[in-house]
Amino acid sequence: MLPPNLHHIELFYYVAKYGGITPAVRKMPYGIQQPAVSGQMLQLERELGVKLFNRRPFALTPAGNELYNFLAPFFSKLPLIAEQLRGEESSHLRLAAERTVLANHLPTLLDQIKKDCPNLRLTMTELGASSTAETLLANQDIDIAITSLHSPRPSSVKTLELLSIPLILIVPDKSKINSFSTISKVSDGKILEPMISLSSEHSINTIFQKELDKRELVWNPIVEVTSLDLISNYVSRGYGIGLTLDAPGMSIPKGLRKINLRGFPPLKIGMLFQGKLKPIAEKFALAAVAYAKKIKKIV
């Protein structure tokens, strides 16, 4: 046997609570006509095979009393739990970003948000090969992603650019290389120096390799790592030239120096989100824009 219609069950709760169909129609939290309620109560009684209440004067039958006593604890607490959930969700901010952003920028930015929202609840996801911003947004696992803006996006995803960060090379202080043009090449345009970079699918590499193709040059990394910090580490140890970013908040370690990549497109970083942001996410977005403007001035 199929369970009774849940909407009919809800209507019965209000009828029983307010002592009849007419007062229930007046006090229900949504609009519905009296004939519709009457018809659905009859349908519910047919589904259950019992009479639930007498119409005139109104009185619950024993079966009606039993059903109402079962329903009342649930329906009476619904407004309270809904308000509680709304309160929790209103202070829950779900962000995704790459490790460098999570470590170097979000703490300062979130400190500002927490001052205005002491009950701030955070869920932060590190973006990587297995967790793309688009997938997390589509699954509604996050409110905002901070990531590069170079990949194609679905039309449902909105973007807001925050920073444009130059690509640079880093070499040991003692290196004889002073500019990109002084890096040794062979006749077919292949660059001989070993390169250290992030993994090949990263936006930094994609931008760099596209520009090399335009210049008819070939230079593939021999060491691929998972973070910009590791690039500096391996350059310091003499494994090769590092491809990295001249990013705000990141300093070049002692013993290394940067080589500017003039004419190479920068890495664009921004926010991705879908639909209308809830208030706490909108507050974060506005703070992120202000923070990006501030660190641009520092740079």
mmCIF file of N, CA and C in Angstrom, residues 85-205:
data_model
loop_
_atom_site.group_PDB
_atom_site.id
_atom_site.type_symbol
_atom_site.label_atom_id
_atom_site.label_comp_id
_atom_site.label_asym_id
_atom_site.label_seq_id
_atom_site.Cartn_x
_atom_site.Cartn_y
_atom_site.Cartn_z
ATOM 1 N N LEU A 85 18.532 26.506 10.568
ATOM 2 C CA LEU A 85 19.309 26.179 9.372
ATOM 3 C C LEU A 85 19.653 27.421 8.574
ATOM 4 N N ARG A 86 18.677 28.340 8.469
ATOM 5 C CA ARG A 86 18.942 29.587 7.756
ATOM 6 C C ARG A 86 20.053 30.367 8.444
ATOM 7 N N GLY A 87 20.026 30.358 9.772
ATOM 8 C CA GLY A 87 21.056 31.070 10.519
ATOM 9 C C GLY A 87 22.429 30.463 10.306
ATOM 10 N N GLU A 88 22.519 29.132 10.343
ATOM 11 C CA GLU A 88 23.799 28.464 10.128
ATOM 12 C C GLU A 88 24.312 28.696 8.710
ATOM 13 N N GLU A 89 23.411 28.573 7.742
ATOM 14 C CA GLU A 89 23.824 28.722 6.349
ATOM 15 C C GLU A 89 24.221 30.165 6.048
ATOM 16 N N SER A 90 23.577 31.115 6.720
ATOM 17 C CA SER A 90 23.875 32.522 6.457
ATOM 18 C C SER A 90 25.295 32.893 6.881
ATOM 19 N N SER A 91 25.899 32.118 7.768
ATOM 20 C CA SER A 91 27.268 32.406 8.212
ATOM 21 C C SER A 91 28.275 31.383 7.676
ATOM 22 N N HIS A 92 27.823 30.510 6.770
ATOM 23 C CA HIS A 92 28.695 29.457 6.223
ATOM 24 C C HIS A 92 29.234 29.889 4.860
ATOM 25 N N LEU A 93 30.535 30.067 4.775
ATOM 26 C CA LEU A 93 31.195 30.482 3.537
ATOM 27 C C LEU A 93 32.033 29.327 3.022
ATOM 28 N N ARG A 94 31.780 28.924 1.761
ATOM 29 C CA ARG A 94 32.473 27.780 1.166
ATOM 30 C C ARG A 94 33.328 28.267 -0.002
ATOM 31 N N LEU A 95 34.640 28.127 0.151
ATOM 32 C CA LEU A 95 35.575 28.661 -0.836
ATOM 33 C C LEU A 95 36.470 27.558 -1.392
ATOM 34 N N ALA A 96 36.938 27.777 -2.607
ATOM 35 C CA ALA A 96 37.929 26.887 -3.213
ATOM 36 C C ALA A 96 39.002 27.749 -3.861
ATOM 37 N N ALA A 97 40.246 27.344 -3.697
ATOM 38 C CA ALA A 97 41.356 28.092 -4.285
ATOM 39 C C ALA A 97 42.572 27.179 -4.341
ATOM 40 N N GLU A 98 43.587 27.623 -5.067
ATOM 41 C CA GLU A 98 44.829 26.867 -5.112
ATOM 42 C C GLU A 98 45.639 27.136 -3.852
ATOM 43 N N ARG A 99 46.599 26.270 -3.601
ATOM 44 C CA ARG A 99 47.320 26.282 -2.328
ATOM 45 C C ARG A 99 47.935 27.643 -2.013
ATOM 46 N N THR A 100 48.530 28.293 -3.014
ATOM 47 C CA THR A 100 49.191 29.577 -2.789
ATOM 48 C C THR A 100 48.205 30.622 -2.286
ATOM 49 N N VAL A 101 47.019 30.646 -2.873
ATOM 50 C CA VAL A 101 45.989 31.612 -2.449
ATOM 51 C C VAL A 101 45.496 31.268 -1.047
ATOM 52 N N LEU A 102 45.251 29.984 -0.797
ATOM 53 C CA LEU A 102 44.781 29.560 0.526
ATOM 54 C C LEU A 102 45.788 29.936 1.619
ATOM 55 N N ALA A 103 47.073 29.809 1.299
ATOM 56 C CA ALA A 103 48.107 30.034 2.316
ATOM 57 C C ALA A 103 48.486 31.503 2.461
ATOM 58 N N ASN A 104 48.569 32.226 1.358
ATOM 59 C CA ASN A 104 49.162 33.567 1.401
ATOM 60 C C ASN A 104 48.164 34.711 1.439
ATOM 61 N N HIS A 105 46.948 34.491 0.987
ATOM 62 C CA HIS A 105 46.015 35.619 0.852
ATOM 63 C C HIS A 105 44.704 35.455 1.622
ATOM 64 N N LEU A 106 44.142 34.255 1.614
ATOM 65 C CA LEU A 106 42.842 34.086 2.267
ATOM 66 C C LEU A 106 42.867 34.365 3.769
ATOM 67 N N PRO A 107 43.928 33.993 4.514
ATOM 68 C CA PRO A 107 43.897 34.297 5.954
ATOM 69 C C PRO A 107 43.675 35.777 6.252
ATOM 70 N N THR A 108 44.406 36.657 5.567
ATOM 71 C CA THR A 108 44.252 38.095 5.786
ATOM 72 C C THR A 108 42.865 38.564 5.388
ATOM 73 N N LEU A 109 42.397 38.083 4.269
ATOM 74 C CA LEU A 109 41.077 38.480 3.768
ATOM 75 C C LEU A 109 39.964 37.999 4.694
ATOM 76 N N LEU A 110 40.075 36.772 5.180
ATOM 77 C CA LEU A 110 39.033 36.211 6.041
ATOM 78 C C LEU A 110 39.043 36.827 7.437
ATOM 79 N N ASP A 111 40.195 37.318 7.871
ATOM 80 C CA ASP A 111 40.241 38.032 9.153
ATOM 81 C C ASP A 111 39.302 39.235 9.115
ATOM 82 N N GLN A 112 39.250 39.913 7.978
ATOM 83 C CA GLN A 112 38.364 41.077 7.827
ATOM 84 C C GLN A 112 36.901 40.649 7.899
ATOM 85 N N ILE A 113 36.573 39.538 7.235
ATOM 86 C CA ILE A 113 35.193 39.052 7.223
ATOM 87 C C ILE A 113 34.761 38.639 8.633
ATOM 88 N N LYS A 114 35.670 37.997 9.365
ATOM 89 C CA LYS A 114 35.328 37.473 10.688
ATOM 90 C C LYS A 114 35.037 38.597 11.688
ATOM 91 N N LYS A 115 35.630 39.752 11.489
ATOM 92 C CA LYS A 115 35.351 40.892 12.367
ATOM 93 C C LYS A 115 33.876 41.290 12.291
ATOM 94 N N ASP A 116 33.308 41.231 11.083
ATOM 95 C CA ASP A 116 31.901 41.590 10.896
ATOM 96 C C ASP A 116 30.966 40.415 11.137
ATOM 97 N N CYS A 117 31.508 39.190 11.067
ATOM 98 C CA CYS A 117 30.690 37.986 11.230
ATOM 99 C C CYS A 117 31.403 37.028 12.191
ATOM 100 N N PRO A 118 31.288 37.283 13.510
ATOM 101 C CA PRO A 118 32.017 36.465 14.489
ATOM 102 C C PRO A 118 31.678 34.977 14.429
ATOM 103 N N ASN A 119 30.469 34.654 13.960
ATOM 104 C CA ASN A 119 30.050 33.250 13.871
ATOM 105 C C ASN A 119 30.404 32.607 12.539
ATOM 106 N N LEU A 120 31.318 33.226 11.814
ATOM 107 C CA LEU A 120 31.703 32.729 10.492
ATOM 108 C C LEU A 120 32.108 31.264 10.547
ATOM 109 N N ARG A 121 31.501 30.484 9.649
ATOM 110 C CA ARG A 121 31.860 29.068 9.505
ATOM 111 C C ARG A 121 32.456 28.888 8.115
ATOM 112 N N LEU A 122 33.606 28.231 8.043
ATOM 113 C CA LEU A 122 34.357 28.131 6.785
ATOM 114 C C LEU A 122 34.516 26.688 6.328
ATOM 115 N N THR A 123 34.366 26.502 5.024
ATOM 116 C CA THR A 123 34.765 25.253 4.379
ATOM 117 C C THR A 123 35.652 25.639 3.205
ATOM 118 N N MET A 124 36.917 25.200 3.233
ATOM 119 C CA MET A 124 37.865 25.583 2.184
ATOM 120 C C MET A 124 38.409 24.339 1.489
ATOM 121 N N THR A 125 38.399 24.381 0.177
ATOM 122 C CA THR A 125 38.824 23.252 -0.642
ATOM 123 C C THR A 125 40.014 23.673 -1.490
ATOM 124 N N GLU A 126 41.051 22.847 -1.494
ATOM 125 C CA GLU A 126 42.202 23.125 -2.351
ATOM 126 C C GLU A 126 41.915 22.622 -3.755
ATOM 127 N N LEU A 127 42.041 23.508 -4.721
ATOM 128 C CA LEU A 127 41.813 23.130 -6.110
ATOM 129 C C LEU A 127 42.998 22.334 -6.636
ATOM 130 N N GLY A 128 42.687 21.291 -7.389
ATOM 131 C CA GLY A 128 43.731 20.462 -7.983
ATOM 132 C C GLY A 128 43.170 19.730 -9.175
ATOM 133 N N ALA A 129 43.918 18.765 -9.659
ATOM 134 C CA ALA A 129 43.499 18.034 -10.857
ATOM 135 C C ALA A 129 42.176 17.302 -10.639
ATOM 136 N N SER A 130 41.928 16.846 -9.400
ATOM 137 C CA SER A 130 40.714 16.061 -9.140
ATOM 138 C C SER A 130 39.530 16.906 -8.686
ATOM 139 N N SER A 131 39.757 18.181 -8.421
ATOM 140 C CA SER A 131 38.662 19.040 -7.956
ATOM 141 C C SER A 131 38.704 20.375 -8.687
ATOM 142 N N THR A 132 38.046 20.443 -9.826
ATOM 143 C CA THR A 132 38.040 21.674 -10.604
ATOM 144 C C THR A 132 36.961 22.612 -10.087
ATOM 145 N N ALA A 133 37.183 23.894 -10.285
ATOM 146 C CA ALA A 133 36.230 24.901 -9.808
ATOM 147 C C ALA A 133 34.855 24.694 -10.425
ATOM 148 N N GLU A 134 34.823 24.388 -11.731
ATOM 149 C CA GLU A 134 33.535 24.226 -12.414
ATOM 150 C C GLU A 134 32.732 23.063 -11.842
ATOM 151 N N THR A 135 33.420 21.962 -11.536
ATOM 152 C CA THR A 135 32.728 20.797 -10.971
ATOM 153 C C THR A 135 32.176 21.110 -9.588
ATOM 154 N N LEU A 136 32.975 21.764 -8.761
ATOM 155 C CA LEU A 136 32.534 22.113 -7.409
ATOM 156 C C LEU A 136 31.347 23.073 -7.439
ATOM 157 N N LEU A 137 31.369 24.028 -8.368
ATOM 158 C CA LEU A 137 30.250 24.962 -8.495
ATOM 159 C C LEU A 137 29.001 24.255 -9.004
ATOM 160 N N ALA A 138 29.174 23.401 -10.007
ATOM 161 C CA ALA A 138 28.022 22.682 -10.578
ATOM 162 C C ALA A 138 27.355 21.789 -9.542
ATOM 163 N N ASN A 139 28.165 21.207 -8.637
ATOM 164 C CA ASN A 139 27.627 20.339 -7.585
ATOM 165 C C ASN A 139 27.159 21.122 -6.362
ATOM 166 N N GLN A 140 27.290 22.461 -6.440
ATOM 167 C CA GLN A 140 26.916 23.348 -5.331
ATOM 168 C C GLN A 140 27.671 23.003 -4.050
ATOM 169 N N ASP A 141 28.938 22.605 -4.213
ATOM 170 C CA ASP A 141 29.792 22.307 -3.066
ATOM 171 C C ASP A 141 30.482 23.558 -2.533
ATOM 172 N N ILE A 142 30.556 24.604 -3.357
ATOM 173 C CA ILE A 142 31.215 25.850 -2.943
ATOM 174 C C ILE A 142 30.373 27.047 -3.374
ATOM 175 N N ASP A 143 30.657 28.196 -2.725
ATOM 176 C CA ASP A 143 30.015 29.451 -3.120
ATOM 177 C C ASP A 143 30.859 30.190 -4.148
ATOM 178 N N ILE A 144 32.171 30.223 -3.923
ATOM 179 C CA ILE A 144 33.087 30.988 -4.771
ATOM 180 C C ILE A 144 34.383 30.205 -4.941
ATOM 181 N N ALA A 145 34.924 30.249 -6.151
ATOM 182 C CA ALA A 145 36.269 29.719 -6.400
ATOM 183 C C ALA A 145 37.164 30.877 -6.806
ATOM 184 N N ILE A 146 38.395 30.866 -6.317
ATOM 185 C CA ILE A 146 39.406 31.836 -6.751
ATOM 186 C C ILE A 146 40.442 31.053 -7.526
ATOM 187 N N THR A 147 40.542 31.353 -8.814
ATOM 188 C CA THR A 147 41.405 30.540 -9.674
ATOM 189 C C THR A 147 41.769 31.335 -10.919
ATOM 190 N N SER A 148 42.515 30.716 -11.809
ATOM 191 C CA SER A 148 42.883 31.382 -13.061
ATOM 192 C C SER A 148 41.680 31.460 -13.991
ATOM 193 N N LEU A 149 41.692 32.458 -14.863
ATOM 194 C CA LEU A 149 40.543 32.706 -15.744
ATOM 195 C C LEU A 149 40.839 32.361 -17.190
ATOM 196 N N HIS A 150 41.751 31.432 -17.423
ATOM 197 C CA HIS A 150 42.186 31.156 -18.795
ATOM 198 C C HIS A 150 41.458 29.992 -19.460
ATOM 199 N N SER A 151 40.756 29.192 -18.688
ATOM 200 C CA SER A 151 40.040 28.049 -19.270
ATOM 201 C C SER A 151 38.634 28.472 -19.696
ATOM 202 N N PRO A 152 38.075 27.811 -20.722
ATOM 203 C CA PRO A 152 36.684 28.092 -21.104
ATOM 204 C C PRO A 152 35.738 27.755 -19.947
ATOM 205 N N ARG A 153 34.678 28.557 -19.789
ATOM 206 C CA ARG A 153 33.725 28.348 -18.701
ATOM 207 C C ARG A 153 32.327 28.111 -19.251
ATOM 208 N N PRO A 154 31.512 27.316 -18.556
ATOM 209 C CA PRO A 154 30.098 27.200 -18.934
ATOM 210 C C PRO A 154 29.414 28.565 -18.810
ATOM 211 N N SER A 155 28.380 28.786 -19.575
ATOM 212 C CA SER A 155 27.686 30.078 -19.567
ATOM 213 C C SER A 155 27.070 30.382 -18.206
ATOM 214 N N SER A 156 26.814 29.355 -17.407
ATOM 215 C CA SER A 156 26.202 29.561 -16.093
ATOM 216 C C SER A 156 27.186 30.101 -15.060
ATOM 217 N N VAL A 157 28.486 30.020 -15.366
ATOM 218 C CA VAL A 157 29.513 30.451 -14.409
ATOM 219 C C VAL A 157 29.892 31.907 -14.693
ATOM 220 N N LYS A 158 29.799 32.731 -13.653
ATOM 221 C CA LYS A 158 30.171 34.147 -13.771
ATOM 222 C C LYS A 158 31.609 34.336 -13.310
ATOM 223 N N THR A 159 32.311 35.281 -13.923
ATOM 224 C CA THR A 159 33.711 35.529 -13.571
ATOM 225 C C THR A 159 33.912 37.000 -13.211
ATOM 226 N N LEU A 160 34.857 37.227 -12.302
ATOM 227 C CA LEU A 160 35.228 38.588 -11.915
ATOM 228 C C LEU A 160 36.743 38.614 -11.719
ATOM 229 N N GLU A 161 37.452 39.337 -12.591
ATOM 230 C CA GLU A 161 38.911 39.372 -12.516
ATOM 231 C C GLU A 161 39.374 40.170 -11.302
ATOM 232 N N LEU A 162 40.382 39.633 -10.610
ATOM 233 C CA LEU A 162 40.946 40.298 -9.442
ATOM 234 C C LEU A 162 42.362 40.806 -9.689
ATOM 235 N N LEU A 163 43.211 39.944 -10.267
ATOM 236 C CA LEU A 163 44.622 40.285 -10.440
ATOM 237 C C LEU A 163 45.146 39.797 -11.778
ATOM 238 N N SER A 164 46.143 40.514 -12.275
ATOM 239 C CA SER A 164 46.883 40.105 -13.463
ATOM 240 C C SER A 164 48.346 39.990 -13.042
ATOM 241 N N ILE A 165 48.877 38.763 -13.030
ATOM 242 C CA ILE A 165 50.183 38.508 -12.417
ATOM 243 C C ILE A 165 51.210 38.126 -13.483
ATOM 244 N N PRO A 166 52.328 38.853 -13.555
ATOM 245 C CA PRO A 166 53.351 38.543 -14.566
ATOM 246 C C PRO A 166 54.019 37.190 -14.328
ATOM 247 N N LEU A 167 54.317 36.492 -15.418
ATOM 248 C CA LEU A 167 55.155 35.292 -15.347
ATOM 249 C C LEU A 167 56.611 35.736 -15.322
ATOM 250 N N ILE A 168 57.433 35.040 -14.548
ATOM 251 C CA ILE A 168 58.865 35.341 -14.492
ATOM 252 C C ILE A 168 59.646 34.032 -14.456
ATOM 253 N N LEU A 169 60.934 34.141 -14.729
ATOM 254 C CA LEU A 169 61.864 33.046 -14.505
ATOM 255 C C LEU A 169 62.701 33.389 -13.282
ATOM 256 N N ILE A 170 63.154 32.382 -12.570
ATOM 257 C CA ILE A 170 64.091 32.612 -11.462
ATOM 258 C C ILE A 170 65.327 31.743 -11.674
ATOM 259 N N VAL A 171 66.462 32.352 -11.372
ATOM 260 C CA VAL A 171 67.753 31.677 -11.551
ATOM 261 C C VAL A 171 68.617 31.966 -10.321
ATOM 262 N N PRO A 172 69.656 31.169 -10.099
ATOM 263 C CA PRO A 172 70.589 31.489 -9.006
ATOM 264 C C PRO A 172 71.293 32.819 -9.277
ATOM 265 N N ASP A 173 71.673 33.525 -8.223
ATOM 266 C CA ASP A 173 72.374 34.810 -8.368
ATOM 267 C C ASP A 173 73.602 34.694 -9.256
ATOM 268 N N LYS A 174 74.293 33.561 -9.160
ATOM 269 C CA LYS A 174 75.558 33.395 -9.897
ATOM 270 C C LYS A 174 75.352 33.063 -11.379
ATOM 271 N N SER A 175 74.101 32.835 -11.800
ATOM 272 C CA SER A 175 73.837 32.477 -13.194
ATOM 273 C C SER A 175 74.238 33.608 -14.136
ATOM 274 N N LYS A 176 74.700 33.229 -15.313
ATOM 275 C CA LYS A 176 75.075 34.224 -16.330
ATOM 276 C C LYS A 176 73.882 34.712 -17.129
ATOM 277 N N ILE A 177 72.728 34.106 -16.925
ATOM 278 C CA ILE A 177 71.532 34.491 -17.676
ATOM 279 C C ILE A 177 70.945 35.773 -17.069
ATOM 280 N N ASN A 178 70.810 36.805 -17.905
ATOM 281 C CA ASN A 178 70.284 38.093 -17.434
ATOM 282 C C ASN A 178 68.951 38.466 -18.078
ATOM 283 N N SER A 179 68.566 37.747 -19.132
ATOM 284 C CA SER A 179 67.290 38.022 -19.793
ATOM 285 C C SER A 179 66.854 36.762 -20.541
ATOM 286 N N PHE A 180 65.602 36.749 -20.953
ATOM 287 C CA PHE A 180 65.095 35.578 -21.667
ATOM 288 C C PHE A 180 65.874 35.371 -22.966
ATOM 289 N N SER A 181 66.279 36.450 -23.609
ATOM 290 C CA SER A 181 66.966 36.348 -24.901
ATOM 291 C C SER A 181 68.364 35.749 -24.775
ATOM 292 N N THR A 182 68.929 35.760 -23.554
ATOM 293 C CA THR A 182 70.289 35.230 -23.393
ATOM 294 C C THR A 182 70.304 33.744 -23.050
ATOM 295 N N ILE A 183 69.123 33.133 -22.942
ATOM 296 C CA ILE A 183 69.067 31.690 -22.682
ATOM 297 C C ILE A 183 69.487 30.954 -23.956
ATOM 298 N N SER A 184 70.386 30.019 -23.811
ATOM 299 C CA SER A 184 70.955 29.360 -24.989
ATOM 300 C C SER A 184 69.920 28.491 -25.716
ATOM 301 N N LYS A 185 69.973 28.558 -27.052
ATOM 302 C CA LYS A 185 69.058 27.793 -27.907
ATOM 303 C C LYS A 185 69.868 27.140 -29.010
ATOM 304 N N VAL A 186 69.303 26.111 -29.619
ATOM 305 C CA VAL A 186 69.924 25.498 -30.783
ATOM 306 C C VAL A 186 69.171 25.964 -32.027
ATOM 307 N N SER A 187 69.640 25.538 -33.195
ATOM 308 C CA SER A 187 69.127 26.076 -34.458
ATOM 309 C C SER A 187 67.641 25.813 -34.683
ATOM 310 N N ASP A 188 67.097 24.740 -34.128
ATOM 311 C CA ASP A 188 65.688 24.440 -34.355
ATOM 312 C C ASP A 188 64.773 25.121 -33.338
ATOM 313 N N GLY A 189 65.315 26.052 -32.547
ATOM 314 C CA GLY A 189 64.509 26.796 -31.588
ATOM 315 C C GLY A 189 64.336 26.094 -30.257
ATOM 316 N N LYS A 190 65.015 24.990 -30.064
ATOM 317 C CA LYS A 190 64.895 24.271 -28.806
ATOM 318 C C LYS A 190 65.811 24.899 -27.764
ATOM 319 N N ILE A 191 65.257 25.151 -26.572
ATOM 320 C CA ILE A 191 66.042 25.723 -25.474
ATOM 321 C C ILE A 191 66.671 24.582 -24.677
ATOM 322 N N LEU A 192 67.960 24.722 -24.438
ATOM 323 C CA LEU A 192 68.717 23.632 -23.838
ATOM 324 C C LEU A 192 68.674 23.619 -22.319
ATOM 325 N N GLU A 193 68.499 24.771 -21.708
ATOM 326 C CA GLU A 193 68.537 24.851 -20.243
ATOM 327 C C GLU A 193 67.403 24.027 -19.625
ATOM 328 N N PRO A 194 67.667 23.307 -18.549
ATOM 329 C CA PRO A 194 66.588 22.571 -17.870
ATOM 330 C C PRO A 194 65.610 23.544 -17.195
ATOM 331 N N MET A 195 64.334 23.224 -17.266
ATOM 332 C CA MET A 195 63.316 24.085 -16.675
ATOM 333 C C MET A 195 62.545 23.340 -15.586
ATOM 334 N N ILE A 196 62.214 24.076 -14.530
ATOM 335 C CA ILE A 196 61.405 23.552 -13.420
ATOM 336 C C ILE A 196 60.100 24.340 -13.399
ATOM 337 N N SER A 197 58.985 23.634 -13.338
ATOM 338 C CA SER A 197 57.692 24.333 -13.375
ATOM 339 C C SER A 197 56.622 23.521 -12.663
ATOM 340 N N LEU A 198 55.448 24.100 -12.594
ATOM 341 C CA LEU A 198 54.283 23.354 -12.132
ATOM 342 C C LEU A 198 53.913 22.321 -13.190
ATOM 343 N N SER A 199 52.951 21.470 -12.871
ATOM 344 C CA SER A 199 52.554 20.421 -13.810
ATOM 345 C C SER A 199 52.039 21.024 -15.112
ATOM 346 N N SER A 200 52.120 20.247 -16.176
ATOM 347 C CA SER A 200 51.882 20.762 -17.527
ATOM 348 C C SER A 200 50.472 21.295 -17.744
ATOM 349 N N GLU A 201 49.475 20.813 -16.968
ATOM 350 C CA GLU A 201 48.108 21.283 -17.191
ATOM 351 C C GLU A 201 47.817 22.603 -16.481
ATOM 352 N N HIS A 202 48.761 23.089 -15.669
ATOM 353 C CA HIS A 202 48.542 24.335 -14.942
ATOM 354 C C HIS A 202 48.512 25.521 -15.897
ATOM 355 N N SER A 203 47.722 26.532 -15.559
ATOM 356 C CA SER A 203 47.553 27.703 -16.431
ATOM 357 C C SER A 203 48.869 28.423 -16.712
ATOM 358 N N ILE A 204 49.766 28.462 -15.737
ATOM 359 C CA ILE A 204 51.062 29.114 -15.952
ATOM 360 C C ILE A 204 51.778 28.467 -17.132
ATOM 361 N N ASN A 205 51.813 27.141 -17.143
ATOM 362 C CA ASN A 205 52.476 26.429 -18.236
ATOM 363 C C ASN A 205 51.751 26.631 -19.560
#
